[in-house]
């Protein structure tokens, strides 16, 4: 049974990204300025606003996730209000999906924000706007939780600090590789080399700790590590600082974003089925027309496409007319698209001892390679609250999970826990919520990874506008288009702001919509 959604208290105060950052800086460190004239506060607003006499170009944003809403927010805040957001589903947020289960909010998509308390984080400014300056009301720093490390037969592993350091060292080595090799191949080779340095009586435990960490790494990318490039894993960065969660749900961070976009310009259940575009400029004809499944058509000077990578892979050849350039198609096709699902189970009484604890799995190299039921894809087990247990499943097993009913999943989870902990008294859950991102036709996956054929040029191409010359009409945002913070909510937010800035620059250049001066 699905729980009822909790009410979200929306704060309709409007902050620009620059204003919020300046406000945050002033609160963190107030340094008095001696004999210095105070800067007028309006200049922060004037830097992004277009001239009042400018005409407004027609802009269509495809997708109502964080990237699309961030782009629409920025454009509207800077004075371009002819913005239409088309969302295929019946809700906003994309893969930010928060709902209440038991005594807490649970996240079916991304569950935390890396570097959330860093003022350079674009999500920090949203929390600041939502909390009226008291970020601690919105963000909660993730504290280290008590951890139980178990082998597959339930034997506890008590000492693994040395292996933890060794594994991080091996991962760092991978970033210096010059040849193309899969991450799993490299890790297996290096771990087996290091195991030879252990006394024979210690190898059994060391192997299971190190390959257990390999299994956890699968959760970062959502795919088979045989397909992940070893040398490219260092391309993805995180903003420094502790990771944070949002106890009220990540979805609440969208409130200050949505409040800037006129409500009547956001349309739900508008699946885009065709985008016709042309690169040349004209005096009056629309440069693009966006068609939806209900036979509506939206004219546009610019289109910002924020579709998930899995949907782009599946539909891009038929979605765009004329087709996208070969370089763009190659970049989309060469990116890896993974699936990472979560299962949340609510219990009447916590059999694990309360909130904050987690279970890590120690596996052998053979167990990593074995096929079986969907529980083989479990990479994370943690208590997300006093009464709710969270399980993360990744890769092909995540797709297998999606074929099961909630009742079948609850039964298999109970069997798994009873076998792992050697305890037949572990109860069945009262309620269960399951993420199903792989078979969702509006997502077709939930993560992105870099394959052995991916290059830095492909990453750059993902965010390249089309056509590049003379004036772009198609712009691309979403976490898969950020070459630094890809595969994260930070990347999604930044990508939407980035594409909005491109359109703002073009609007200033043309002093309005892009039009030719030729008769």
One Martini backbone bead per residue (centre of mass of N, CA, C, O) as a GRO file, in nm:
protein
  519
    1UNK     BB    1   0.094   0.037   0.024
    2UNK     BB    2   0.063   0.364  -0.034
    3UNK     BB    3   0.154   0.644   0.088
    4UNK     BB    4   0.096   0.947   0.185
    5UNK     BB    5   0.151   1.256   0.104
    6UNK     BB    6   0.311   1.510   0.219
    7UNK     BB    7   0.317   1.823   0.306
    8UNK     BB    8   0.438   2.120   0.147
    9UNK     BB    9   0.608   2.401   0.248
   10UNK     BB   10   0.579   2.689   0.063
   11UNK     BB   11   0.817   2.929  -0.038
   12UNK     BB   12   0.770   3.245  -0.225
   13UNK     BB   13   1.043   3.335  -0.226
   14UNK     BB   14   1.279   3.526  -0.425
   15UNK     BB   15   1.587   3.404  -0.562
   16UNK     BB   16   1.887   3.449  -0.670
   17UNK     BB   17   2.182   3.299  -0.704
   18UNK     BB   18   2.356   3.550  -0.633
   19UNK     BB   19   2.200   3.652  -0.386
   20UNK     BB   20   2.225   3.399  -0.211
   21UNK     BB   21   2.532   3.381  -0.206
   22UNK     BB   22   2.575   3.658  -0.075
   23UNK     BB   23   2.411   3.597   0.178
   24UNK     BB   24   2.578   3.356   0.272
   25UNK     BB   25   2.848   3.501   0.301
   26UNK     BB   26   2.751   3.709   0.515
   27UNK     BB   27   2.685   3.485   0.734
   28UNK     BB   28   2.960   3.339   0.752
   29UNK     BB   29   3.127   3.629   0.678
   30UNK     BB   30   3.164   3.932   0.851
   31UNK     BB   31   3.332   4.197   0.688
   32UNK     BB   32   3.439   4.491   0.745
   33UNK     BB   33   3.429   4.802   0.564
   34UNK     BB   34   3.666   5.047   0.508
   35UNK     BB   35   3.607   5.313   0.323
   36UNK     BB   36   3.350   5.175   0.169
   37UNK     BB   37   3.129   5.162  -0.069
   38UNK     BB   38   2.824   5.055  -0.104
   39UNK     BB   39   2.668   4.826  -0.284
   40UNK     BB   40   2.418   4.807  -0.479
   41UNK     BB   41   2.168   4.566  -0.478
   42UNK     BB   42   2.061   4.583  -0.781
   43UNK     BB   43   2.309   4.475  -0.944
   44UNK     BB   44   2.247   4.172  -0.917
   45UNK     BB   45   1.996   4.185  -1.097
   46UNK     BB   46   2.108   4.342  -1.357
   47UNK     BB   47   2.303   4.117  -1.466
   48UNK     BB   48   2.049   3.926  -1.577
   49UNK     BB   49   1.879   4.129  -1.702
   50UNK     BB   50   1.691   4.229  -1.945
   51UNK     BB   51   1.577   4.450  -2.142
   52UNK     BB   52   1.267   4.586  -2.145
   53UNK     BB   53   1.260   4.624  -2.476
   54UNK     BB   54   1.272   4.339  -2.509
   55UNK     BB   55   1.192   4.074  -2.662
   56UNK     BB   56   1.035   3.757  -2.636
   57UNK     BB   57   1.121   3.454  -2.656
   58UNK     BB   58   1.035   3.135  -2.742
   59UNK     BB   59   1.019   2.883  -2.481
   60UNK     BB   60   1.092   2.531  -2.460
   61UNK     BB   61   1.057   2.287  -2.201
   62UNK     BB   62   1.174   1.953  -2.182
   63UNK     BB   63   1.096   1.895  -1.877
   64UNK     BB   64   1.019   1.868  -1.500
   65UNK     BB   65   1.282   1.873  -1.374
   66UNK     BB   66   1.550   2.020  -1.239
   67UNK     BB   67   1.667   2.126  -1.505
   68UNK     BB   68   1.412   2.254  -1.631
   69UNK     BB   69   1.329   2.434  -1.388
   70UNK     BB   70   1.595   2.593  -1.371
   71UNK     BB   71   1.575   2.722  -1.646
   72UNK     BB   72   1.298   2.858  -1.609
   73UNK     BB   73   1.369   3.024  -1.362
   74UNK     BB   74   1.597   3.196  -1.484
   75UNK     BB   75   1.440   3.321  -1.717
   76UNK     BB   76   1.212   3.451  -1.548
   77UNK     BB   77   1.393   3.617  -1.355
   78UNK     BB   78   1.525   3.775  -1.625
   79UNK     BB   79   1.240   3.835  -1.813
   80UNK     BB   80   1.163   3.550  -1.952
   81UNK     BB   81   0.812   3.454  -1.984
   82UNK     BB   82   0.810   3.273  -2.260
   83UNK     BB   83   0.764   2.990  -2.086
   84UNK     BB   84   0.747   2.633  -2.152
   85UNK     BB   85   0.646   2.345  -1.966
   86UNK     BB   86   0.699   1.993  -2.047
   87UNK     BB   87   0.537   1.716  -1.888
   88UNK     BB   88   0.472   1.375  -1.907
   89UNK     BB   89   0.376   1.361  -1.635
   90UNK     BB   90   0.186   1.415  -1.315
   91UNK     BB   91   0.472   1.545  -1.227
   92UNK     BB   92   0.728   1.690  -1.060
   93UNK     BB   93   1.106   1.617  -1.057
   94UNK     BB   94   1.144   1.341  -1.166
   95UNK     BB   95   1.395   1.173  -0.982
   96UNK     BB   96   1.258   1.342  -0.767
   97UNK     BB   97   1.127   1.116  -0.512
   98UNK     BB   98   0.905   1.188  -0.259
   99UNK     BB   99   0.797   0.997   0.035
  100UNK     BB  100   0.591   0.856   0.276
  101UNK     BB  101   0.720   0.631   0.542
  102UNK     BB  102   0.607   0.627   0.826
  103UNK     BB  103   0.860   0.839   0.990
  104UNK     BB  104   0.946   0.916   0.679
  105UNK     BB  105   1.128   1.023   0.421
  106UNK     BB  106   1.163   0.897   0.089
  107UNK     BB  107   1.403   0.808  -0.178
  108UNK     BB  108   1.387   0.688  -0.507
  109UNK     BB  109   1.617   0.852  -0.571
  110UNK     BB  110   1.798   1.070  -0.474
  111UNK     BB  111   1.916   1.095  -0.118
  112UNK     BB  112   2.151   1.313  -0.163
  113UNK     BB  113   2.399   1.582  -0.093
  114UNK     BB  114   2.691   1.676  -0.200
  115UNK     BB  115   2.814   1.936  -0.038
  116UNK     BB  116   2.560   2.093   0.096
  117UNK     BB  117   2.727   2.314   0.294
  118UNK     BB  118   2.827   2.444   0.042
  119UNK     BB  119   2.798   2.760  -0.103
  120UNK     BB  120   2.862   2.646  -0.406
  121UNK     BB  121   2.606   2.498  -0.390
  122UNK     BB  122   2.303   2.509  -0.562
  123UNK     BB  123   2.135   2.376  -0.320
  124UNK     BB  124   2.194   2.577  -0.095
  125UNK     BB  125   2.022   2.815  -0.206
  126UNK     BB  126   1.752   2.668  -0.178
  127UNK     BB  127   1.764   2.623   0.128
  128UNK     BB  128   1.787   2.923   0.196
  129UNK     BB  129   1.514   3.009   0.074
  130UNK     BB  130   1.334   2.803   0.238
  131UNK     BB  131   1.468   2.898   0.540
  132UNK     BB  132   1.559   3.198   0.570
  133UNK     BB  133   1.886   3.112   0.639
  134UNK     BB  134   1.821   2.817   0.781
  135UNK     BB  135   1.968   2.536   0.678
  136UNK     BB  136   1.932   2.334   0.923
  137UNK     BB  137   1.622   2.294   0.857
  138UNK     BB  138   1.688   2.121   0.584
  139UNK     BB  139   1.966   2.012   0.656
  140UNK     BB  140   2.137   1.691   0.713
  141UNK     BB  141   2.402   1.552   0.833
  142UNK     BB  142   2.584   1.275   0.768
  143UNK     BB  143   2.639   1.029   0.984
  144UNK     BB  144   2.810   0.793   1.114
  145UNK     BB  145   2.730   0.456   1.106
  146UNK     BB  146   2.661   0.167   1.217
  147UNK     BB  147   2.851  -0.128   1.116
  148UNK     BB  148   2.781  -0.438   0.939
  149UNK     BB  149   3.007  -0.691   0.841
  150UNK     BB  150   2.915  -0.944   0.601
  151UNK     BB  151   2.897  -1.239   0.493
  152UNK     BB  152   2.696  -1.458   0.316
  153UNK     BB  153   2.696  -1.651   0.598
  154UNK     BB  154   2.710  -1.425   0.853
  155UNK     BB  155   2.994  -1.341   0.900
  156UNK     BB  156   3.183  -1.136   1.078
  157UNK     BB  157   3.355  -0.816   1.023
  158UNK     BB  158   3.577  -0.612   1.222
  159UNK     BB  159   3.845  -0.567   1.028
  160UNK     BB  160   3.873  -0.297   0.751
  161UNK     BB  161   4.054  -0.038   0.728
  162UNK     BB  162   4.286  -0.126   0.542
  163UNK     BB  163   4.104  -0.200   0.296
  164UNK     BB  164   3.984   0.076   0.257
  165UNK     BB  165   4.250   0.219   0.182
  166UNK     BB  166   4.333   0.030  -0.047
  167UNK     BB  167   4.089   0.080  -0.232
  168UNK     BB  168   4.132   0.386  -0.272
  169UNK     BB  169   4.408   0.349  -0.406
  170UNK     BB  170   4.313   0.182  -0.650
  171UNK     BB  171   4.119   0.392  -0.765
  172UNK     BB  172   4.334   0.608  -0.815
  173UNK     BB  173   4.498   0.442  -1.022
  174UNK     BB  174   4.282   0.433  -1.250
  175UNK     BB  175   4.310   0.745  -1.334
  176UNK     BB  176   4.614   0.677  -1.473
  177UNK     BB  177   4.520   0.537  -1.707
  178UNK     BB  178   4.569   0.482  -2.067
  179UNK     BB  179   4.421   0.235  -2.112
  180UNK     BB  180   4.171   0.029  -2.214
  181UNK     BB  181   3.956  -0.062  -1.937
  182UNK     BB  182   3.788  -0.224  -1.714
  183UNK     BB  183   3.702  -0.192  -1.391
  184UNK     BB  184   3.680  -0.492  -1.314
  185UNK     BB  185   3.948  -0.588  -1.426
  186UNK     BB  186   4.131  -0.403  -1.262
  187UNK     BB  187   4.033  -0.475  -0.975
  188UNK     BB  188   4.087  -0.779  -0.987
  189UNK     BB  189   4.387  -0.763  -1.042
  190UNK     BB  190   4.475  -0.586  -0.794
  191UNK     BB  191   4.355  -0.754  -0.567
  192UNK     BB  192   4.508  -1.017  -0.628
  193UNK     BB  193   4.782  -0.892  -0.582
  194UNK     BB  194   4.737  -0.801  -0.283
  195UNK     BB  195   4.664  -1.084  -0.161
  196UNK     BB  196   4.961  -1.194  -0.176
  197UNK     BB  197   5.047  -1.009   0.084
  198UNK     BB  198   4.890  -1.200   0.248
  199UNK     BB  199   4.826  -1.406   0.468
  200UNK     BB  200   4.657  -1.691   0.421
  201UNK     BB  201   4.459  -1.653   0.677
  202UNK     BB  202   4.361  -1.349   0.556
  203UNK     BB  203   4.234  -1.375   0.264
  204UNK     BB  204   3.938  -1.436   0.298
  205UNK     BB  205   3.854  -1.163   0.424
  206UNK     BB  206   3.992  -0.963   0.229
  207UNK     BB  207   3.837  -1.048  -0.022
  208UNK     BB  208   3.547  -0.977   0.087
  209UNK     BB  209   3.596  -0.682   0.135
  210UNK     BB  210   3.698  -0.586  -0.147
  211UNK     BB  211   3.455  -0.711  -0.316
  212UNK     BB  212   3.240  -0.557  -0.157
  213UNK     BB  213   3.336  -0.279  -0.265
  214UNK     BB  214   3.280  -0.339  -0.557
  215UNK     BB  215   2.975  -0.374  -0.519
  216UNK     BB  216   2.929  -0.079  -0.418
  217UNK     BB  217   3.033   0.062  -0.679
  218UNK     BB  218   2.792  -0.014  -0.857
  219UNK     BB  219   2.599   0.201  -0.726
  220UNK     BB  220   2.733   0.455  -0.864
  221UNK     BB  221   2.657   0.346  -1.180
  222UNK     BB  222   2.431   0.106  -1.244
  223UNK     BB  223   2.642  -0.113  -1.360
  224UNK     BB  224   2.846  -0.301  -1.524
  225UNK     BB  225   3.191  -0.301  -1.471
  226UNK     BB  226   3.262  -0.410  -1.760
  227UNK     BB  227   3.149  -0.116  -1.890
  228UNK     BB  228   3.344   0.047  -1.720
  229UNK     BB  229   3.571   0.291  -1.709
  230UNK     BB  230   3.864   0.322  -1.543
  231UNK     BB  231   3.996   0.603  -1.644
  232UNK     BB  232   3.702   0.777  -1.614
  233UNK     BB  233   3.617   0.796  -1.302
  234UNK     BB  234   3.761   1.088  -1.249
  235UNK     BB  235   3.556   1.288  -1.394
  236UNK     BB  236   3.391   1.276  -1.148
  237UNK     BB  237   3.261   1.516  -0.920
  238UNK     BB  238   3.271   1.669  -0.594
  239UNK     BB  239   3.162   1.864  -0.358
  240UNK     BB  240   3.288   1.978  -0.096
  241UNK     BB  241   3.184   1.801   0.175
  242UNK     BB  242   2.921   1.706   0.333
  243UNK     BB  243   2.662   1.507   0.335
  244UNK     BB  244   2.306   1.545   0.270
  245UNK     BB  245   1.981   1.561   0.392
  246UNK     BB  246   1.610   1.575   0.353
  247UNK     BB  247   1.367   1.524   0.575
  248UNK     BB  248   1.127   1.652   0.383
  249UNK     BB  249   1.249   1.623   0.109
  250UNK     BB  250   1.381   1.699  -0.194
  251UNK     BB  251   1.120   1.819  -0.320
  252UNK     BB  252   1.121   2.086  -0.145
  253UNK     BB  253   1.348   2.237  -0.319
  254UNK     BB  254   1.138   2.325  -0.556
  255UNK     BB  255   0.974   2.564  -0.449
  256UNK     BB  256   1.162   2.816  -0.531
  257UNK     BB  257   1.148   2.740  -0.833
  258UNK     BB  258   0.839   2.727  -0.902
  259UNK     BB  259   0.760   3.020  -0.799
  260UNK     BB  260   0.883   3.168  -1.065
  261UNK     BB  261   0.693   3.004  -1.238
  262UNK     BB  262   0.429   3.019  -1.408
  263UNK     BB  263   0.169   2.811  -1.368
  264UNK     BB  264   0.044   2.838  -1.672
  265UNK     BB  265   0.344   2.721  -1.797
  266UNK     BB  266   0.270   2.437  -1.673
  267UNK     BB  267   0.268   2.102  -1.816
  268UNK     BB  268   0.101   1.810  -1.780
  269UNK     BB  269   0.084   1.537  -1.968
  270UNK     BB  270   0.332   1.616  -2.200
  271UNK     BB  271   0.430   1.428  -2.443
  272UNK     BB  272   0.699   1.426  -2.646
  273UNK     BB  273   0.715   1.326  -3.009
  274UNK     BB  274   0.809   1.606  -3.158
  275UNK     BB  275   1.094   1.791  -3.318
  276UNK     BB  276   1.093   2.073  -3.509
  277UNK     BB  277   1.377   2.208  -3.696
  278UNK     BB  278   1.577   2.513  -3.768
  279UNK     BB  279   1.867   2.703  -3.827
  280UNK     BB  280   1.746   2.923  -3.969
  281UNK     BB  281   1.651   3.242  -4.020
  282UNK     BB  282   1.357   3.448  -3.964
  283UNK     BB  283   1.099   3.682  -3.942
  284UNK     BB  284   0.833   3.467  -3.844
  285UNK     BB  285   0.908   3.189  -3.827
  286UNK     BB  286   0.942   2.918  -3.657
  287UNK     BB  287   1.221   2.727  -3.546
  288UNK     BB  288   1.010   2.556  -3.371
  289UNK     BB  289   0.823   2.241  -3.312
  290UNK     BB  290   0.618   2.105  -3.050
  291UNK     BB  291   0.498   1.777  -3.002
  292UNK     BB  292   0.226   1.606  -2.862
  293UNK     BB  293   0.020   1.334  -2.774
  294UNK     BB  294  -0.242   1.552  -2.782
  295UNK     BB  295  -0.187   1.739  -3.048
  296UNK     BB  296   0.001   1.950  -2.968
  297UNK     BB  297   0.148   2.286  -3.041
  298UNK     BB  298   0.479   2.446  -3.008
  299UNK     BB  299   0.624   2.734  -3.043
  300UNK     BB  300   0.984   2.816  -3.116
  301UNK     BB  301   1.309   2.950  -3.073
  302UNK     BB  302   1.360   2.762  -2.819
  303UNK     BB  303   1.498   2.441  -2.702
  304UNK     BB  304   1.490   2.256  -2.396
  305UNK     BB  305   1.649   1.947  -2.337
  306UNK     BB  306   1.576   1.707  -2.044
  307UNK     BB  307   1.611   1.426  -2.107
  308UNK     BB  308   1.686   1.130  -2.036
  309UNK     BB  309   1.921   0.919  -2.146
  310UNK     BB  310   1.736   0.672  -2.203
  311UNK     BB  311   1.539   0.831  -2.387
  312UNK     BB  312   1.743   0.931  -2.594
  313UNK     BB  313   1.834   0.653  -2.690
  314UNK     BB  314   1.542   0.555  -2.780
  315UNK     BB  315   1.425   0.851  -2.941
  316UNK     BB  316   1.618   1.048  -3.107
  317UNK     BB  317   1.583   0.945  -3.408
  318UNK     BB  318   1.252   1.026  -3.398
  319UNK     BB  319   1.221   1.312  -3.253
  320UNK     BB  320   1.401   1.453  -3.468
  321UNK     BB  321   1.334   1.729  -3.715
  322UNK     BB  322   1.585   1.683  -3.802
  323UNK     BB  323   1.837   1.515  -3.728
  324UNK     BB  324   2.090   1.482  -3.547
  325UNK     BB  325   2.398   1.504  -3.530
  326UNK     BB  326   2.640   1.271  -3.526
  327UNK     BB  327   2.796   1.366  -3.274
  328UNK     BB  328   2.552   1.355  -3.086
  329UNK     BB  329   2.469   1.060  -3.127
  330UNK     BB  330   2.736   0.935  -3.039
  331UNK     BB  331   2.736   1.043  -2.749
  332UNK     BB  332   2.475   0.909  -2.657
  333UNK     BB  333   2.553   0.607  -2.731
  334UNK     BB  334   2.832   0.592  -2.552
  335UNK     BB  335   2.676   0.607  -2.312
  336UNK     BB  336   2.598   0.493  -2.000
  337UNK     BB  337   2.304   0.304  -1.885
  338UNK     BB  338   2.157   0.281  -1.570
  339UNK     BB  339   2.033   0.086  -1.278
  340UNK     BB  340   1.875   0.222  -0.973
  341UNK     BB  341   1.723   0.075  -0.698
  342UNK     BB  342   1.463   0.088  -0.444
  343UNK     BB  343   1.384  -0.047  -0.114
  344UNK     BB  344   1.109   0.001   0.113
  345UNK     BB  345   1.072  -0.099   0.465
  346UNK     BB  346   0.808  -0.142   0.693
  347UNK     BB  347   0.804  -0.168   1.050
  348UNK     BB  348   0.677  -0.203   1.360
  349UNK     BB  349   0.963  -0.322   1.445
  350UNK     BB  350   1.301  -0.291   1.497
  351UNK     BB  351   1.528  -0.559   1.433
  352UNK     BB  352   1.810  -0.368   1.420
  353UNK     BB  353   1.790  -0.118   1.661
  354UNK     BB  354   1.758   0.126   1.458
  355UNK     BB  355   1.869   0.408   1.356
  356UNK     BB  356   2.175   0.420   1.134
  357UNK     BB  357   2.218   0.145   1.038
  358UNK     BB  358   2.438  -0.096   0.863
  359UNK     BB  359   2.497  -0.324   0.581
  360UNK     BB  360   2.772  -0.509   0.473
  361UNK     BB  361   2.902  -0.693   0.196
  362UNK     BB  362   3.086  -0.993   0.179
  363UNK     BB  363   3.266  -1.089  -0.118
  364UNK     BB  364   3.351  -1.280  -0.369
  365UNK     BB  365   3.450  -1.308  -0.690
  366UNK     BB  366   3.235  -1.526  -0.758
  367UNK     BB  367   2.986  -1.375  -0.641
  368UNK     BB  368   3.003  -1.134  -0.834
  369UNK     BB  369   2.962  -1.326  -1.104
  370UNK     BB  370   2.705  -1.434  -1.021
  371UNK     BB  371   2.397  -1.567  -1.087
  372UNK     BB  372   2.046  -1.478  -1.008
  373UNK     BB  373   1.869  -1.319  -0.825
  374UNK     BB  374   1.807  -0.990  -0.733
  375UNK     BB  375   1.986  -1.007  -0.465
  376UNK     BB  376   2.266  -0.988  -0.620
  377UNK     BB  377   2.222  -0.654  -0.646
  378UNK     BB  378   2.302  -0.589  -0.365
  379UNK     BB  379   2.475  -0.283  -0.215
  380UNK     BB  380   2.253  -0.180   0.006
  381UNK     BB  381   2.208  -0.145   0.374
  382UNK     BB  382   1.966   0.063   0.550
  383UNK     BB  383   1.855   0.272   0.806
  384UNK     BB  384   1.643   0.550   0.753
  385UNK     BB  385   1.493   0.465   1.021
  386UNK     BB  386   1.332   0.325   1.284
  387UNK     BB  387   1.113   0.166   1.057
  388UNK     BB  388   1.316   0.186   0.801
  389UNK     BB  389   1.429  -0.002   0.522
  390UNK     BB  390   1.709   0.007   0.293
  391UNK     BB  391   1.747  -0.101  -0.053
  392UNK     BB  392   2.001  -0.161  -0.296
  393UNK     BB  393   1.973  -0.197  -0.657
  394UNK     BB  394   2.167  -0.324  -0.942
  395UNK     BB  395   2.130  -0.352  -1.266
  396UNK     BB  396   1.996  -0.637  -1.382
  397UNK     BB  397   1.861  -0.690  -1.105
  398UNK     BB  398   1.683  -0.436  -1.115
  399UNK     BB  399   1.513  -0.545  -1.352
  400UNK     BB  400   1.416  -0.800  -1.210
  401UNK     BB  401   1.264  -0.657  -0.983
  402UNK     BB  402   1.043  -0.517  -1.175
  403UNK     BB  403   0.892  -0.808  -1.221
  404UNK     BB  404   0.796  -0.778  -0.932
  405UNK     BB  405   0.608  -0.787  -0.673
  406UNK     BB  406   0.565  -0.675  -0.360
  407UNK     BB  407   0.516  -0.956  -0.237
  408UNK     BB  408   0.769  -1.095  -0.357
  409UNK     BB  409   0.976  -0.902  -0.235
  410UNK     BB  410   0.909  -0.941   0.064
  411UNK     BB  411   0.974  -1.243   0.067
  412UNK     BB  412   1.273  -1.227  -0.036
  413UNK     BB  413   1.382  -1.039   0.180
  414UNK     BB  414   1.325  -1.218   0.423
  415UNK     BB  415   1.500  -1.452   0.332
  416UNK     BB  416   1.764  -1.294   0.315
  417UNK     BB  417   1.783  -1.202   0.614
  418UNK     BB  418   1.761  -1.480   0.746
  419UNK     BB  419   2.016  -1.594   0.608
  420UNK     BB  420   2.228  -1.375   0.683
  421UNK     BB  421   2.141  -1.373   1.014
  422UNK     BB  422   2.030  -1.638   1.128
  423UNK     BB  423   1.699  -1.542   1.142
  424UNK     BB  424   1.359  -1.660   1.169
  425UNK     BB  425   1.221  -1.387   1.318
  426UNK     BB  426   1.204  -1.216   1.089
  427UNK     BB  427   0.985  -1.007   0.966
  428UNK     BB  428   0.743  -0.882   0.792
  429UNK     BB  429   0.644  -0.628   0.623
  430UNK     BB  430   0.394  -0.383   0.612
  431UNK     BB  431   0.551  -0.202   0.398
  432UNK     BB  432   0.609  -0.107   0.041
  433UNK     BB  433   0.865   0.044  -0.172
  434UNK     BB  434   0.928   0.069  -0.533
  435UNK     BB  435   1.164   0.112  -0.765
  436UNK     BB  436   1.111   0.174  -1.146
  437UNK     BB  437   1.329   0.294  -1.381
  438UNK     BB  438   1.370   0.101  -1.628
  439UNK     BB  439   1.047   0.068  -1.720
  440UNK     BB  440   1.027   0.362  -1.739
  441UNK     BB  441   0.938   0.548  -2.018
  442UNK     BB  442   1.055   0.837  -1.880
  443UNK     BB  443   1.362   0.703  -1.824
  444UNK     BB  444   1.536   0.433  -1.868
  445UNK     BB  445   1.668   0.496  -1.594
  446UNK     BB  446   1.925   0.647  -1.335
  447UNK     BB  447   2.213   0.632  -1.477
  448UNK     BB  448   2.560   0.726  -1.544
  449UNK     BB  449   2.830   0.611  -1.759
  450UNK     BB  450   3.161   0.536  -1.860
  451UNK     BB  451   3.287   0.402  -2.121
  452UNK     BB  452   3.549   0.278  -2.315
  453UNK     BB  453   3.438   0.489  -2.558
  454UNK     BB  454   3.465   0.728  -2.386
  455UNK     BB  455   3.513   1.079  -2.409
  456UNK     BB  456   3.563   1.408  -2.357
  457UNK     BB  457   3.415   1.491  -2.617
  458UNK     BB  458   3.147   1.358  -2.546
  459UNK     BB  459   3.086   1.526  -2.297
  460UNK     BB  460   3.079   1.798  -2.451
  461UNK     BB  461   2.858   1.718  -2.664
  462UNK     BB  462   2.611   1.691  -2.470
  463UNK     BB  463   2.609   2.033  -2.443
  464UNK     BB  464   2.571   2.091  -2.734
  465UNK     BB  465   2.440   2.289  -2.951
  466UNK     BB  466   2.163   2.316  -3.199
  467UNK     BB  467   2.318   2.467  -3.390
  468UNK     BB  468   2.624   2.625  -3.380
  469UNK     BB  469   2.544   2.743  -3.672
  470UNK     BB  470   2.450   3.050  -3.613
  471UNK     BB  471   2.184   2.963  -3.431
  472UNK     BB  472   2.059   2.816  -3.184
  473UNK     BB  473   1.771   2.584  -3.089
  474UNK     BB  474   1.912   2.348  -2.934
  475UNK     BB  475   1.908   2.243  -2.592
  476UNK     BB  476   2.110   2.074  -2.330
  477UNK     BB  477   1.997   1.902  -2.038
  478UNK     BB  478   2.122   1.747  -1.756
  479UNK     BB  479   2.325   1.533  -1.585
  480UNK     BB  480   2.455   1.415  -1.865
  481UNK     BB  481   2.572   1.729  -1.947
  482UNK     BB  482   2.776   1.723  -1.712
  483UNK     BB  483   3.134   1.703  -1.704
  484UNK     BB  484   3.156   1.700  -1.371
  485UNK     BB  485   2.842   1.648  -1.227
  486UNK     BB  486   2.755   1.387  -1.314
  487UNK     BB  487   2.510   1.199  -1.168
  488UNK     BB  488   2.352   1.459  -1.037
  489UNK     BB  489   2.182   1.720  -0.890
  490UNK     BB  490   2.395   1.928  -0.945
  491UNK     BB  491   2.415   1.884  -1.252
  492UNK     BB  492   2.121   1.948  -1.314
  493UNK     BB  493   2.113   2.237  -1.213
  494UNK     BB  494   2.356   2.355  -1.376
  495UNK     BB  495   2.250   2.287  -1.662
  496UNK     BB  496   2.001   2.471  -1.660
  497UNK     BB  497   2.153   2.737  -1.608
  498UNK     BB  498   2.340   2.724  -1.854
  499UNK     BB  499   2.120   2.731  -2.082
  500UNK     BB  500   1.989   2.994  -1.995
  501UNK     BB  501   2.239   3.174  -2.044
  502UNK     BB  502   2.254   3.135  -2.347
  503UNK     BB  503   1.977   3.270  -2.408
  504UNK     BB  504   2.035   3.542  -2.277
  505UNK     BB  505   2.269   3.619  -2.466
  506UNK     BB  506   2.102   3.610  -2.729
  507UNK     BB  507   1.895   3.824  -2.644
  508UNK     BB  508   2.100   4.053  -2.620
  509UNK     BB  509   2.212   4.039  -2.907
  510UNK     BB  510   1.905   4.072  -3.048
  511UNK     BB  511   1.700   4.223  -2.868
  512UNK     BB  512   1.560   3.932  -2.870
  513UNK     BB  513   1.459   3.757  -3.098
  514UNK     BB  514   1.560   3.554  -3.352
  515UNK     BB  515   1.634   3.756  -3.642
  516UNK     BB  516   1.620   3.855  -3.954
  517UNK     BB  517   1.700   4.135  -4.184
  518UNK     BB  518   1.590   4.003  -4.417
  519UNK     BB  519   1.346   4.011  -4.683
   0.00000   0.00000   0.00000
